[in-house]
XYZ file of C-alpha atoms in Angstrom:
277
model
C 1.001 -48.440 61.065
C 4.641 -48.775 60.003
C 3.859 -48.928 56.283
C 2.140 -45.534 56.506
C 5.133 -43.978 58.249
C 7.530 -45.443 55.692
C 5.445 -44.128 52.818
C 5.147 -40.690 54.370
C 8.917 -40.545 54.867
C 9.431 -41.516 51.230
C 7.015 -38.832 50.034
C 8.723 -36.078 52.024
C 12.308 -37.258 51.532
C 13.238 -34.620 48.988
C 11.257 -31.401 48.736
C 12.779 -30.493 45.374
C 11.993 -33.608 43.389
C 8.934 -35.851 43.519
C 9.051 -39.200 41.776
C 5.321 -39.681 41.313
C 4.703 -42.170 38.518
C 2.522 -40.914 35.683
C 1.310 -42.741 32.599
C 1.579 -40.969 29.253
C -1.573 -39.482 27.761
C -1.140 -40.843 24.226
C -3.396 -39.770 21.365
C -3.247 -40.749 17.700
C -1.322 -38.111 15.777
C -0.555 -37.248 12.148
C 3.033 -36.047 11.823
C 4.031 -33.568 9.128
C 7.400 -34.447 7.632
C 9.640 -37.412 8.600
C 9.459 -38.569 12.223
C 11.233 -41.254 14.213
C 9.838 -43.143 17.219
C 11.402 -41.866 20.449
C 11.138 -45.331 21.994
C 12.528 -47.708 19.358
C 14.264 -45.044 17.185
C 12.743 -46.507 13.971
C 11.068 -44.463 11.240
C 7.321 -43.801 11.526
C 5.870 -44.824 8.174
C 2.657 -43.619 6.549
C 0.952 -40.421 5.467
C -1.570 -40.086 8.310
C -1.863 -41.369 11.884
C 1.732 -42.641 11.805
C 1.899 -42.904 15.597
C 0.815 -41.389 18.892
C 1.867 -38.293 20.833
C 1.583 -37.706 24.585
C -0.509 -34.575 24.962
C 1.083 -33.873 28.363
C 4.801 -34.155 27.572
C 4.979 -34.398 23.753
C 6.606 -37.849 23.498
C 6.193 -39.297 19.964
C 6.144 -43.095 19.525
C 4.666 -45.879 17.389
C 1.248 -47.026 18.567
C 2.690 -50.484 19.302
C 5.652 -48.984 21.174
C 3.301 -46.969 23.390
C 2.358 -50.205 25.186
C 5.962 -50.612 26.353
C 6.827 -47.042 27.331
C 7.402 -46.771 31.124
C 5.208 -44.566 33.318
C 7.726 -41.724 33.239
C 5.700 -38.880 31.768
C 7.043 -35.477 32.819
C 4.348 -32.985 31.752
C 5.447 -29.756 30.105
C 3.904 -26.644 31.680
C 3.455 -25.172 28.199
C 1.088 -28.030 27.406
C -0.927 -27.788 30.634
C -3.535 -25.158 29.814
C -5.503 -25.248 33.075
C -5.135 -25.759 36.813
C -8.756 -26.724 37.413
C -10.094 -29.830 35.610
C -6.510 -31.083 35.169
C -5.530 -34.565 36.355
C -4.054 -34.253 39.853
C -0.844 -36.213 39.171
C -0.336 -34.381 35.870
C -0.539 -31.008 37.627
C 1.906 -31.846 40.428
C 4.363 -33.404 37.969
C 4.187 -30.309 35.750
C 4.854 -27.983 38.700
C 7.252 -30.401 40.476
C 5.342 -30.115 43.750
C 4.088 -32.632 46.297
C 0.505 -31.436 46.041
C -1.492 -29.238 43.660
C -0.359 -25.678 44.373
C -3.990 -24.501 44.439
C -4.520 -26.732 47.509
C -1.460 -25.317 49.308
C -2.296 -21.696 48.498
C -5.985 -21.932 49.477
C -5.295 -23.803 52.720
C -2.590 -21.319 53.753
C -5.032 -18.455 53.182
C -7.869 -20.196 55.061
C -5.650 -21.028 58.042
C -4.284 -17.486 58.138
C -7.659 -15.778 58.453
C -10.572 -18.197 58.452
C -10.307 -20.966 61.051
C -12.701 -19.211 63.434
C -15.203 -18.276 60.708
C -18.665 -19.609 61.539
C -19.796 -22.376 59.201
C -16.382 -22.658 57.515
C -16.754 -24.853 54.368
C -20.504 -25.179 54.995
C -21.366 -21.554 54.146
C -21.122 -20.840 50.421
C -19.449 -17.833 48.855
C -20.812 -16.034 45.779
C -20.545 -18.363 42.779
C -19.320 -15.633 40.424
C -16.478 -14.735 42.824
C -15.524 -18.411 43.181
C -15.386 -18.613 39.384
C -13.132 -15.538 39.422
C -10.698 -17.362 41.728
C -10.801 -20.408 39.446
C -9.968 -18.252 36.421
C -7.172 -16.538 38.369
C -5.516 -19.886 39.101
C -5.987 -21.053 35.502
C -4.518 -17.786 34.203
C -1.838 -16.918 36.786
C -1.061 -20.249 38.465
C 0.770 -19.868 41.782
C 0.805 -16.072 41.324
C -2.992 -15.888 41.665
C -4.027 -13.224 44.198
C -6.538 -14.628 46.709
C -5.647 -12.253 49.550
C -8.176 -10.569 51.836
C -7.705 -7.339 49.863
C -9.073 -9.050 46.749
C -11.507 -11.530 48.363
C -12.404 -10.430 51.916
C -15.007 -13.216 52.265
C -13.125 -16.397 53.263
C -16.069 -18.468 52.007
C -15.009 -17.591 48.463
C -11.631 -19.255 49.074
C -13.186 -22.349 50.693
C -15.619 -22.495 47.768
C -12.749 -22.321 45.269
C -10.931 -25.163 47.059
C -14.041 -27.362 47.089
C -14.628 -26.571 43.404
C -11.062 -27.637 42.591
C -11.702 -31.047 44.165
C -15.099 -31.405 42.439
C -13.608 -30.538 39.050
C -10.892 -33.216 39.167
C -11.357 -35.749 36.337
C -10.289 -38.457 38.823
C -11.374 -37.638 42.399
C -8.854 -37.421 45.250
C -10.296 -40.734 46.461
C -9.989 -42.454 43.112
C -12.624 -44.431 41.242
C -10.443 -47.543 41.662
C -10.550 -47.305 45.458
C -14.095 -45.960 45.869
C -15.906 -49.266 46.469
C -13.154 -50.457 48.837
C -13.574 -47.341 50.985
C -17.359 -47.789 51.019
C -16.981 -51.429 52.095
C -14.542 -50.399 54.813
C -17.055 -47.838 56.120
C -19.663 -50.595 56.500
C -17.537 -52.604 58.968
C -19.221 -52.479 62.380
C -16.145 -52.980 64.588
C -14.370 -49.609 64.959
C -10.819 -51.029 65.144
C -11.325 -53.330 62.168
C -12.913 -50.470 60.216
C -9.945 -48.200 60.922
C -7.506 -50.889 59.805
C -9.502 -51.474 56.607
C -9.532 -47.735 55.831
C -5.757 -47.617 56.348
C -5.245 -50.550 53.966
C -7.261 -48.825 51.222
C -5.370 -45.561 51.748
C -2.209 -47.433 50.767
C -3.763 -48.125 47.343
C -4.093 -44.444 46.426
C -1.615 -43.011 43.906
C 1.112 -41.092 45.807
C -0.024 -37.619 44.689
C -3.609 -38.395 45.723
C -2.464 -39.826 49.062
C -0.304 -36.781 49.812
C -3.095 -34.346 48.856
C -5.588 -36.195 51.070
C -3.087 -36.311 53.955
C -2.451 -32.568 53.764
C -6.175 -31.782 53.562
C -7.004 -33.972 56.581
C -4.319 -32.259 58.695
C -5.967 -28.965 57.746
C -9.510 -30.173 58.486
C -8.353 -31.450 61.889
C -7.247 -27.862 62.619
C -10.711 -26.690 61.567
C -12.333 -29.043 64.128
C -9.984 -27.754 66.842
C -11.727 -24.384 66.418
C -15.226 -25.893 66.621
C -16.328 -23.583 69.456
C -15.965 -20.650 67.048
C -16.725 -22.147 63.623
C -19.243 -24.819 64.732
C -17.679 -27.331 62.340
C -16.878 -30.781 63.736
C -15.606 -33.859 61.876
C -19.140 -35.068 61.125
C -20.178 -31.719 59.628
C -17.026 -31.618 57.509
C -17.701 -35.209 56.431
C -21.098 -34.129 55.089
C -19.410 -31.331 53.095
C -16.346 -33.210 51.850
C -17.715 -36.756 51.379
C -19.201 -36.177 47.911
C -16.468 -33.612 47.138
C -13.582 -36.046 47.578
C -15.194 -39.277 46.366
C -17.591 -40.113 43.561
C -18.820 -43.540 42.413
C -17.270 -44.769 39.134
C -20.698 -45.095 37.531
C -22.757 -41.919 37.223
C -25.729 -43.217 39.194
C -27.939 -40.935 41.295
C -29.247 -43.943 43.209
C -25.738 -45.142 44.099
C -24.713 -41.636 45.126
C -27.720 -41.242 47.427
C -27.230 -44.705 48.911
C -23.521 -44.100 49.587
C -23.758 -40.574 51.026
C -23.705 -41.670 54.662
C -20.662 -43.856 54.020
C -18.887 -41.039 52.160
C -19.514 -38.802 55.159
C -18.275 -41.494 57.551
C -15.045 -42.087 55.607
C -14.102 -38.406 55.723
C -15.093 -38.209 59.390
C -12.827 -41.199 60.166
C -9.957 -39.673 58.174
C -10.218 -36.388 60.089
C -10.626 -37.884 63.562
C -7.798 -40.394 63.042
C -5.514 -38.269 60.865
C -2.525 -38.775 63.192
C -2.869 -42.582 63.053
C -3.954 -43.140 59.447
C -1.311 -40.933 57.838
């Protein structure tokens, strides 16, 4: 598992700067007044739709030049309107963090006061209170108050964390890797299956990999308190399978067919967290 250790070391090398690659989110734009391409430095001709602008960082380039711009988008916090429903890599780049801050904040709160709570992650909190937490993060970012004084029911915080993962436009386990994880789960031999899961993990974008790693370390802690919370790796797999991975095509039949494999993947990730990551 050397490649995993090397990657982990690279991800945690410098806590103050994270070089996660991010493609620009270019959209056709009509510029008012004269504009020059920030890639080739030539004038952008025309009256309308002269070029494209990255809606995450504001880079202005010719449409043709956009095909050659490197994946070096550095999102501007002023342009990121939400925490929820925002692309995972975009959010961590904007905040210059390893993982989405909502994940860190929620997990810290859950581990501080909820690990022994019966049915942790399985029991649902009130939907309206979970929506309140979502709005607090969208409005206040890392200053959102999710303390016991404000939300005494820990199930509201677990609900808000699960909702964050469900709302991601690209799931933590990405659409590109979904079918590979499902195929890995179908391998009968346990050792071969574990190796296949590890190989697919290496295909995840760094920010997704790091978020999944951090979550699995947390869920392993949850299982270590099973005698109090009654939540083992299989139970958590049932909860988090469809939360962390969704099929690329919106098919109810595919989702139903894959549910047991989604559960198994998460179960494997939790039980083998120390080896896989």
